[in-house]
Amino acid sequence: MQVDAPFNEAIVKKYPEQVVIVLAREKSGRINPITLGWTMLTSHIPPMMAFSVGVTRYSLEVLRRAKECVIAFPSELQAEETLLFGTKSGRNTNKLELSGVSTMSAKEVDCVLLNDAVANFECRLTGEFKTGDHVIFAGEIIASHVNPDAPGRLYTVAKGYKLSGVNPKQQV
C-alpha cells in the first residue's frame, strides 16, 4: 500500500545512491574534480554515461569548455576526497592538490585517472540538456580502467553527505 508523502520525505528513500567524481581540465591547465550523485549508463552501443551538474557550479563551465572528462567511481578509501570535491569550489581552490589524491594520466582524453578509484571512464561529451536547475551531460566512453586492488565502491548512504561502502548482502 502507498500513502501520500511530501517530496522531501519520499526522496530520502533513494539511498544508498551512487556517487561519482567527474574530472575535467580547466582552461588554465589545472584539473577540476567535482563529486556528483546523479549519474547513469545511457547506452551499450556505443557505451555512454550521463551525469547532472548544477547550473551554478564552476564545473559546468569547465566541462563545457573541455568537451571531455573522466568519470571515476570512488572506492571506500576515498570518502574524504569525495566529500572535499563535492563541497569546495574549484574556482579558487586546487582541489586535487589540496586532497593529495593519487592520479595518473588518462590515455585518450586530456585529463587524469584517480588511482584509488574502483573504475575510471574516459569520455568525450556528446551533448547536454538543461533540466531546471541542472544540466545533464552525455558522454561516449572511449576508454575504461579498473583497479583490481580497490576495495568496494563508495556511495551516499543518507542525506547530509553521509558516505560509506554498501555491503550487497545487507540489502533487502
mmCIF file with all atom_site columns, C-alpha atoms in Angstrom:
data_model
loop_
_atom_site.group_PDB
_atom_site.id
_atom_site.type_symbol
_atom_site.label_atom_id
_atom_site.label_alt_id
_atom_site.label_comp_id
_atom_site.label_asym_id
_atom_site.label_entity_id
_atom_site.label_seq_id
_atom_site.pdbx_PDB_ins_code
_atom_site.Cartn_x
_atom_site.Cartn_y
_atom_site.Cartn_z
_atom_site.occupancy
_atom_site.B_iso_or_equiv
_atom_site.pdbx_formal_charge
_atom_site.auth_seq_id
_atom_site.auth_comp_id
_atom_site.auth_asym_id
_atom_site.auth_atom_id
_atom_site.pdbx_PDB_model_num
ATOM 1   C CA . MET A 1 1   ? 0.000  0.000  0.000   1.00 0.00 ? 1   MET A CA 1
ATOM 2   C CA . GLN A 1 2   ? 1.222  3.517  -0.813  1.00 0.00 ? 2   GLN A CA 1
ATOM 3   C CA . VAL A 1 3   ? 0.417  6.649  1.181   1.00 0.00 ? 3   VAL A CA 1
ATOM 4   C CA . ASP A 1 4   ? 0.851  10.263 0.146   1.00 0.00 ? 4   ASP A CA 1
ATOM 5   C CA . ALA A 1 5   ? 4.051  11.928 1.387   1.00 0.00 ? 5   ALA A CA 1
ATOM 6   C CA . PRO A 1 6   ? 5.786  15.250 0.745   1.00 0.00 ? 6   PRO A CA 1
ATOM 7   C CA . PHE A 1 7   ? 8.575  15.080 -1.844  1.00 0.00 ? 7   PHE A CA 1
ATOM 8   C CA . ASN A 1 8   ? 11.336 15.842 0.715   1.00 0.00 ? 8   ASN A CA 1
ATOM 9   C CA . GLU A 1 9   ? 10.140 12.908 2.829   1.00 0.00 ? 9   GLU A CA 1
ATOM 10  C CA . ALA A 1 10  ? 9.781  10.443 -0.045  1.00 0.00 ? 10  ALA A CA 1
ATOM 11  C CA . ILE A 1 11  ? 13.032 11.279 -1.862  1.00 0.00 ? 11  ILE A CA 1
ATOM 12  C CA . VAL A 1 12  ? 15.239 10.091 1.020   1.00 0.00 ? 12  VAL A CA 1
ATOM 13  C CA . LYS A 1 13  ? 14.103 6.561  0.162   1.00 0.00 ? 13  LYS A CA 1
ATOM 14  C CA . LYS A 1 14  ? 16.565 6.698  -2.779  1.00 0.00 ? 14  LYS A CA 1
ATOM 15  C CA . TYR A 1 15  ? 19.570 5.898  -0.557  1.00 0.00 ? 15  TYR A CA 1
ATOM 16  C CA . PRO A 1 16  ? 22.025 4.321  -0.986  1.00 0.00 ? 16  PRO A CA 1
ATOM 17  C CA . GLU A 1 17  ? 22.780 6.384  -4.086  1.00 0.00 ? 17  GLU A CA 1
ATOM 18  C CA . GLN A 1 18  ? 25.804 6.028  -6.313  1.00 0.00 ? 18  GLN A CA 1
ATOM 19  C CA . VAL A 1 19  ? 28.363 8.805  -6.314  1.00 0.00 ? 19  VAL A CA 1
ATOM 20  C CA . VAL A 1 20  ? 30.941 9.637  -8.976  1.00 0.00 ? 20  VAL A CA 1
ATOM 21  C CA . ILE A 1 21  ? 33.795 12.093 -9.327  1.00 0.00 ? 21  ILE A CA 1
ATOM 22  C CA . VAL A 1 22  ? 33.903 13.869 -12.686 1.00 0.00 ? 22  VAL A CA 1
ATOM 23  C CA . LEU A 1 23  ? 37.250 15.404 -13.654 1.00 0.00 ? 23  LEU A CA 1
ATOM 24  C CA . ALA A 1 24  ? 37.977 17.852 -16.464 1.00 0.00 ? 24  ALA A CA 1
ATOM 25  C CA . ARG A 1 25  ? 40.877 20.107 -17.395 1.00 0.00 ? 25  ARG A CA 1
ATOM 26  C CA . GLU A 1 26  ? 40.381 23.831 -16.874 1.00 0.00 ? 26  GLU A CA 1
ATOM 27  C CA . LYS A 1 27  ? 41.498 26.445 -19.398 1.00 0.00 ? 27  LYS A CA 1
ATOM 28  C CA . SER A 1 28  ? 44.489 27.162 -17.108 1.00 0.00 ? 28  SER A CA 1
ATOM 29  C CA . GLY A 1 29  ? 45.579 23.520 -17.329 1.00 0.00 ? 29  GLY A CA 1
ATOM 30  C CA . ARG A 1 30  ? 44.547 22.559 -13.782 1.00 0.00 ? 30  ARG A CA 1
ATOM 31  C CA . ILE A 1 31  ? 42.305 19.504 -13.317 1.00 0.00 ? 31  ILE A CA 1
ATOM 32  C CA . ASN A 1 32  ? 38.972 20.259 -11.640 1.00 0.00 ? 32  ASN A CA 1
ATOM 33  C CA . PRO A 1 33  ? 37.154 17.365 -9.891  1.00 0.00 ? 33  PRO A CA 1
ATOM 34  C CA . ILE A 1 34  ? 33.504 17.533 -8.784  1.00 0.00 ? 34  ILE A CA 1
ATOM 35  C CA . THR A 1 35  ? 31.529 14.925 -6.859  1.00 0.00 ? 35  THR A CA 1
ATOM 36  C CA . LEU A 1 36  ? 28.114 14.172 -8.336  1.00 0.00 ? 36  LEU A CA 1
ATOM 37  C CA . GLY A 1 37  ? 25.284 11.919 -7.260  1.00 0.00 ? 37  GLY A CA 1
ATOM 38  C CA . TRP A 1 38  ? 23.145 11.937 -10.373 1.00 0.00 ? 38  TRP A CA 1
ATOM 39  C CA . THR A 1 39  ? 24.683 9.659  -12.992 1.00 0.00 ? 39  THR A CA 1
ATOM 40  C CA . MET A 1 40  ? 23.636 6.723  -15.142 1.00 0.00 ? 40  MET A CA 1
ATOM 41  C CA . LEU A 1 41  ? 24.517 4.487  -18.064 1.00 0.00 ? 41  LEU A CA 1
ATOM 42  C CA . THR A 1 42  ? 22.581 5.534  -21.159 1.00 0.00 ? 42  THR A CA 1
ATOM 43  C CA . SER A 1 43  ? 23.792 3.214  -23.952 1.00 0.00 ? 43  SER A CA 1
ATOM 44  C CA . HIS A 1 44  ? 25.648 -0.037 -24.538 1.00 0.00 ? 44  HIS A CA 1
ATOM 45  C CA . ILE A 1 45  ? 26.469 0.590  -28.214 1.00 0.00 ? 45  ILE A CA 1
ATOM 46  C CA . PRO A 1 46  ? 28.291 2.877  -28.103 1.00 0.00 ? 46  PRO A CA 1
ATOM 47  C CA . PRO A 1 47  ? 28.911 2.806  -24.354 1.00 0.00 ? 47  PRO A CA 1
ATOM 48  C CA . MET A 1 48  ? 27.680 6.095  -22.888 1.00 0.00 ? 48  MET A CA 1
ATOM 49  C CA . MET A 1 49  ? 27.090 7.669  -19.483 1.00 0.00 ? 49  MET A CA 1
ATOM 50  C CA . ALA A 1 50  ? 25.258 10.771 -18.345 1.00 0.00 ? 50  ALA A CA 1
ATOM 51  C CA . PHE A 1 51  ? 25.638 12.954 -15.277 1.00 0.00 ? 51  PHE A CA 1
ATOM 52  C CA . SER A 1 52  ? 23.966 16.076 -13.950 1.00 0.00 ? 52  SER A CA 1
ATOM 53  C CA . VAL A 1 53  ? 25.714 19.301 -12.841 1.00 0.00 ? 53  VAL A CA 1
ATOM 54  C CA . GLY A 1 54  ? 24.054 22.272 -11.102 1.00 0.00 ? 54  GLY A CA 1
ATOM 55  C CA . VAL A 1 55  ? 23.816 25.427 -13.228 1.00 0.00 ? 55  VAL A CA 1
ATOM 56  C CA . THR A 1 56  ? 25.571 27.490 -10.540 1.00 0.00 ? 56  THR A CA 1
ATOM 57  C CA . ARG A 1 57  ? 28.606 25.204 -10.362 1.00 0.00 ? 57  ARG A CA 1
ATOM 58  C CA . TYR A 1 58  ? 32.010 26.311 -11.640 1.00 0.00 ? 58  TYR A CA 1
ATOM 59  C CA . SER A 1 59  ? 32.468 22.798 -13.047 1.00 0.00 ? 59  SER A CA 1
ATOM 60  C CA . LEU A 1 60  ? 29.687 23.446 -15.566 1.00 0.00 ? 60  LEU A CA 1
ATOM 61  C CA . GLU A 1 61  ? 31.786 25.999 -17.460 1.00 0.00 ? 61  GLU A CA 1
ATOM 62  C CA . VAL A 1 62  ? 34.900 23.784 -17.154 1.00 0.00 ? 62  VAL A CA 1
ATOM 63  C CA . LEU A 1 63  ? 33.081 20.802 -18.699 1.00 0.00 ? 63  LEU A CA 1
ATOM 64  C CA . ARG A 1 64  ? 31.563 22.884 -21.494 1.00 0.00 ? 64  ARG A CA 1
ATOM 65  C CA . ARG A 1 65  ? 34.995 24.196 -22.458 1.00 0.00 ? 65  ARG A CA 1
ATOM 66  C CA . ALA A 1 66  ? 36.842 20.864 -22.106 1.00 0.00 ? 66  ALA A CA 1
ATOM 67  C CA . LYS A 1 67  ? 34.271 18.806 -24.060 1.00 0.00 ? 67  LYS A CA 1
ATOM 68  C CA . GLU A 1 68  ? 35.750 15.685 -22.410 1.00 0.00 ? 68  GLU A CA 1
ATOM 69  C CA . CYS A 1 69  ? 36.151 14.279 -18.917 1.00 0.00 ? 69  CYS A CA 1
ATOM 70  C CA . VAL A 1 70  ? 36.870 11.288 -16.719 1.00 0.00 ? 70  VAL A CA 1
ATOM 71  C CA . ILE A 1 71  ? 34.089 9.745  -14.649 1.00 0.00 ? 71  ILE A CA 1
ATOM 72  C CA . ALA A 1 72  ? 35.569 7.940  -11.633 1.00 0.00 ? 72  ALA A CA 1
ATOM 73  C CA . PHE A 1 73  ? 33.743 5.507  -9.361  1.00 0.00 ? 73  PHE A CA 1
ATOM 74  C CA . PRO A 1 74  ? 35.410 6.224  -5.990  1.00 0.00 ? 74  PRO A CA 1
ATOM 75  C CA . SER A 1 75  ? 36.352 3.416  -3.642  1.00 0.00 ? 75  SER A CA 1
ATOM 76  C CA . GLU A 1 76  ? 35.517 3.199  0.037   1.00 0.00 ? 76  GLU A CA 1
ATOM 77  C CA . LEU A 1 77  ? 39.016 4.569  0.731   1.00 0.00 ? 77  LEU A CA 1
ATOM 78  C CA . GLN A 1 78  ? 38.153 7.868  -0.978  1.00 0.00 ? 78  GLN A CA 1
ATOM 79  C CA . ALA A 1 79  ? 35.404 9.240  1.283   1.00 0.00 ? 79  ALA A CA 1
ATOM 80  C CA . GLU A 1 80  ? 37.465 12.232 2.433   1.00 0.00 ? 80  GLU A CA 1
ATOM 81  C CA . GLU A 1 81  ? 38.415 13.465 -1.030  1.00 0.00 ? 81  GLU A CA 1
ATOM 82  C CA . THR A 1 82  ? 34.952 12.675 -2.401  1.00 0.00 ? 82  THR A CA 1
ATOM 83  C CA . LEU A 1 83  ? 33.480 14.963 0.245   1.00 0.00 ? 83  LEU A CA 1
ATOM 84  C CA . LEU A 1 84  ? 36.098 17.653 -0.483  1.00 0.00 ? 84  LEU A CA 1
ATOM 85  C CA . PHE A 1 85  ? 35.456 17.536 -4.246  1.00 0.00 ? 85  PHE A CA 1
ATOM 86  C CA . GLY A 1 86  ? 31.720 17.936 -3.642  1.00 0.00 ? 86  GLY A CA 1
ATOM 87  C CA . THR A 1 87  ? 31.801 20.727 -1.076  1.00 0.00 ? 87  THR A CA 1
ATOM 88  C CA . LYS A 1 88  ? 34.592 23.056 -2.288  1.00 0.00 ? 88  LYS A CA 1
ATOM 89  C CA . SER A 1 89  ? 34.522 25.107 -5.469  1.00 0.00 ? 89  SER A CA 1
ATOM 90  C CA . GLY A 1 90  ? 37.368 24.680 -7.929  1.00 0.00 ? 90  GLY A CA 1
ATOM 91  C CA . ARG A 1 91  ? 37.070 28.317 -8.979  1.00 0.00 ? 91  ARG A CA 1
ATOM 92  C CA . ASN A 1 92  ? 39.666 29.404 -6.399  1.00 0.00 ? 92  ASN A CA 1
ATOM 93  C CA . THR A 1 93  ? 40.847 26.067 -4.995  1.00 0.00 ? 93  THR A CA 1
ATOM 94  C CA . ASN A 1 94  ? 43.112 23.413 -6.474  1.00 0.00 ? 94  ASN A CA 1
ATOM 95  C CA . LYS A 1 95  ? 41.106 20.515 -5.085  1.00 0.00 ? 95  LYS A CA 1
ATOM 96  C CA . LEU A 1 96  ? 43.438 17.792 -6.396  1.00 0.00 ? 96  LEU A CA 1
ATOM 97  C CA . GLU A 1 97  ? 46.460 19.413 -4.785  1.00 0.00 ? 97  GLU A CA 1
ATOM 98  C CA . LEU A 1 98  ? 44.570 20.053 -1.533  1.00 0.00 ? 98  LEU A CA 1
ATOM 99  C CA . SER A 1 99  ? 43.407 16.431 -1.347  1.00 0.00 ? 99  SER A CA 1
ATOM 100 C CA . GLY A 1 100 ? 46.752 14.826 -2.174  1.00 0.00 ? 100 GLY A CA 1
ATOM 101 C CA . VAL A 1 101 ? 44.891 12.214 -4.241  1.00 0.00 ? 101 VAL A CA 1
ATOM 102 C CA . SER A 1 102 ? 46.998 9.895  -6.399  1.00 0.00 ? 102 SER A CA 1
ATOM 103 C CA . THR A 1 103 ? 46.465 10.255 -10.160 1.00 0.00 ? 103 THR A CA 1
ATOM 104 C CA . MET A 1 104 ? 47.860 9.070  -13.476 1.00 0.00 ? 104 MET A CA 1
ATOM 105 C CA . SER A 1 105 ? 47.421 10.419 -16.999 1.00 0.00 ? 105 SER A CA 1
ATOM 106 C CA . ALA A 1 106 ? 44.373 9.332  -18.951 1.00 0.00 ? 106 ALA A CA 1
ATOM 107 C CA . LYS A 1 107 ? 45.064 7.543  -22.251 1.00 0.00 ? 107 LYS A CA 1
ATOM 108 C CA . GLU A 1 108 ? 42.510 9.106  -24.633 1.00 0.00 ? 108 GLU A CA 1
ATOM 109 C CA . VAL A 1 109 ? 41.399 12.422 -23.092 1.00 0.00 ? 109 VAL A CA 1
ATOM 110 C CA . ASP A 1 110 ? 43.402 15.336 -21.692 1.00 0.00 ? 110 ASP A CA 1
ATOM 111 C CA . CYS A 1 111 ? 42.734 14.561 -18.048 1.00 0.00 ? 111 CYS A CA 1
ATOM 112 C CA . VAL A 1 112 ? 43.774 12.234 -15.215 1.00 0.00 ? 112 VAL A CA 1
ATOM 113 C CA . LEU A 1 113 ? 42.528 8.999  -13.678 1.00 0.00 ? 113 LEU A CA 1
ATOM 114 C CA . LEU A 1 114 ? 42.103 8.539  -9.922  1.00 0.00 ? 114 LEU A CA 1
ATOM 115 C CA . ASN A 1 115 ? 44.423 5.665  -8.975  1.00 0.00 ? 115 ASN A CA 1
ATOM 116 C CA . ASP A 1 116 ? 42.431 4.544  -5.921  1.00 0.00 ? 116 ASP A CA 1
ATOM 117 C CA . ALA A 1 117 ? 39.051 4.571  -7.700  1.00 0.00 ? 117 ALA A CA 1
ATOM 118 C CA . VAL A 1 118 ? 37.255 1.303  -8.398  1.00 0.00 ? 118 VAL A CA 1
ATOM 119 C CA . ALA A 1 119 ? 36.944 2.326  -12.073 1.00 0.00 ? 119 ALA A CA 1
ATOM 120 C CA . ASN A 1 120 ? 37.616 5.310  -14.360 1.00 0.00 ? 120 ASN A CA 1
ATOM 121 C CA . PHE A 1 121 ? 35.860 6.043  -17.653 1.00 0.00 ? 121 PHE A CA 1
ATOM 122 C CA . GLU A 1 122 ? 37.313 8.451  -20.220 1.00 0.00 ? 122 GLU A CA 1
ATOM 123 C CA . CYS A 1 123 ? 34.514 10.265 -22.050 1.00 0.00 ? 123 CYS A CA 1
ATOM 124 C CA . ARG A 1 124 ? 34.004 12.639 -24.945 1.00 0.00 ? 124 ARG A CA 1
ATOM 125 C CA . LEU A 1 125 ? 30.977 14.793 -24.222 1.00 0.00 ? 125 LEU A CA 1
ATOM 126 C CA . THR A 1 126 ? 28.372 14.432 -26.946 1.00 0.00 ? 126 THR A CA 1
ATOM 127 C CA . GLY A 1 127 ? 25.545 16.644 -25.743 1.00 0.00 ? 127 GLY A CA 1
ATOM 128 C CA . GLU A 1 128 ? 23.823 18.446 -22.921 1.00 0.00 ? 128 GLU A CA 1
ATOM 129 C CA . PHE A 1 129 ? 20.244 19.090 -21.841 1.00 0.00 ? 129 PHE A CA 1
ATOM 130 C CA . LYS A 1 130 ? 19.068 21.715 -19.329 1.00 0.00 ? 130 LYS A CA 1
ATOM 131 C CA . THR A 1 131 ? 16.681 20.334 -16.728 1.00 0.00 ? 131 THR A CA 1
ATOM 132 C CA . GLY A 1 132 ? 15.557 23.050 -14.330 1.00 0.00 ? 132 GLY A CA 1
ATOM 133 C CA . ASP A 1 133 ? 18.481 23.929 -12.061 1.00 0.00 ? 133 ASP A CA 1
ATOM 134 C CA . HIS A 1 134 ? 20.825 21.288 -13.557 1.00 0.00 ? 134 HIS A CA 1
ATOM 135 C CA . VAL A 1 135 ? 22.400 20.383 -16.903 1.00 0.00 ? 135 VAL A CA 1
ATOM 136 C CA . ILE A 1 136 ? 22.640 16.742 -17.949 1.00 0.00 ? 136 ILE A CA 1
ATOM 137 C CA . PHE A 1 137 ? 25.770 15.883 -19.939 1.00 0.00 ? 137 PHE A CA 1
ATOM 138 C CA . ALA A 1 138 ? 26.018 12.760 -22.109 1.00 0.00 ? 138 ALA A CA 1
ATOM 139 C CA . GLY A 1 139 ? 29.431 11.295 -22.820 1.00 0.00 ? 139 GLY A CA 1
ATOM 140 C CA . GLU A 1 140 ? 30.677 8.481  -25.008 1.00 0.00 ? 140 GLU A CA 1
ATOM 141 C CA . ILE A 1 141 ? 33.062 6.200  -23.121 1.00 0.00 ? 141 ILE A CA 1
ATOM 142 C CA . ILE A 1 142 ? 36.222 5.854  -25.213 1.00 0.00 ? 142 ILE A CA 1
ATOM 143 C CA . ALA A 1 143 ? 38.429 4.113  -22.625 1.00 0.00 ? 143 ALA A CA 1
ATOM 144 C CA . SER A 1 144 ? 37.820 2.402  -19.292 1.00 0.00 ? 144 SER A CA 1
ATOM 145 C CA . HIS A 1 145 ? 40.092 1.320  -16.461 1.00 0.00 ? 145 HIS A CA 1
ATOM 146 C CA . VAL A 1 146 ? 39.724 -0.676 -13.229 1.00 0.00 ? 146 VAL A CA 1
ATOM 147 C CA . ASN A 1 147 ? 41.755 -1.011 -10.054 1.00 0.00 ? 147 ASN A CA 1
ATOM 148 C CA . PRO A 1 148 ? 41.701 -4.721 -9.148  1.00 0.00 ? 148 PRO A CA 1
ATOM 149 C CA . ASP A 1 149 ? 43.093 -3.935 -5.683  1.00 0.00 ? 149 ASP A CA 1
ATOM 150 C CA . ALA A 1 150 ? 40.493 -1.304 -4.744  1.00 0.00 ? 150 ALA A CA 1
ATOM 151 C CA . PRO A 1 151 ? 38.013 -2.212 -2.017  1.00 0.00 ? 151 PRO A CA 1
ATOM 152 C CA . GLY A 1 152 ? 34.257 -1.740 -2.548  1.00 0.00 ? 152 GLY A CA 1
ATOM 153 C CA . ARG A 1 153 ? 32.625 1.254  -4.164  1.00 0.00 ? 153 ARG A CA 1
ATOM 154 C CA . LEU A 1 154 ? 31.657 4.395  -2.233  1.00 0.00 ? 154 LEU A CA 1
ATOM 155 C CA . TYR A 1 155 ? 28.003 5.500  -2.041  1.00 0.00 ? 155 TYR A CA 1
ATOM 156 C CA . THR A 1 156 ? 25.958 8.259  -0.463  1.00 0.00 ? 156 THR A CA 1
ATOM 157 C CA . VAL A 1 157 ? 24.015 6.319  2.162   1.00 0.00 ? 157 VAL A CA 1
ATOM 158 C CA . ALA A 1 158 ? 21.935 9.109  3.756   1.00 0.00 ? 158 ALA A CA 1
ATOM 159 C CA . LYS A 1 159 ? 21.258 12.814 3.362   1.00 0.00 ? 159 LYS A CA 1
ATOM 160 C CA . GLY A 1 160 ? 23.802 15.216 4.799   1.00 0.00 ? 160 GLY A CA 1
ATOM 161 C CA . TYR A 1 161 ? 26.820 13.906 2.830   1.00 0.00 ? 161 TYR A CA 1
ATOM 162 C CA . LYS A 1 162 ? 26.954 10.551 4.611   1.00 0.00 ? 162 LYS A CA 1
ATOM 163 C CA . LEU A 1 163 ? 29.356 8.384  2.577   1.00 0.00 ? 163 LEU A CA 1
ATOM 164 C CA . SER A 1 164 ? 30.084 4.690  3.011   1.00 0.00 ? 164 SER A CA 1
ATOM 165 C CA . GLY A 1 165 ? 30.556 1.423  1.226   1.00 0.00 ? 165 GLY A CA 1
ATOM 166 C CA . VAL A 1 166 ? 27.484 -0.723 0.740   1.00 0.00 ? 166 VAL A CA 1
ATOM 167 C CA . ASN A 1 167 ? 27.503 -4.408 1.539   1.00 0.00 ? 167 ASN A CA 1
ATOM 168 C CA . PRO A 1 168 ? 25.208 -6.076 -1.046  1.00 0.00 ? 168 PRO A CA 1
ATOM 169 C CA . LYS A 1 169 ? 24.425 -8.866 1.429   1.00 0.00 ? 169 LYS A CA 1
ATOM 170 C CA . GLN A 1 170 ? 22.847 -6.299 3.765   1.00 0.00 ? 170 GLN A CA 1
ATOM 171 C CA . GLN A 1 171 ? 20.434 -5.055 1.092   1.00 0.00 ? 171 GLN A CA 1
ATOM 172 C CA . VAL A 1 172 ? 16.836 -6.258 1.216   1.00 0.00 ? 172 VAL A CA 1
#
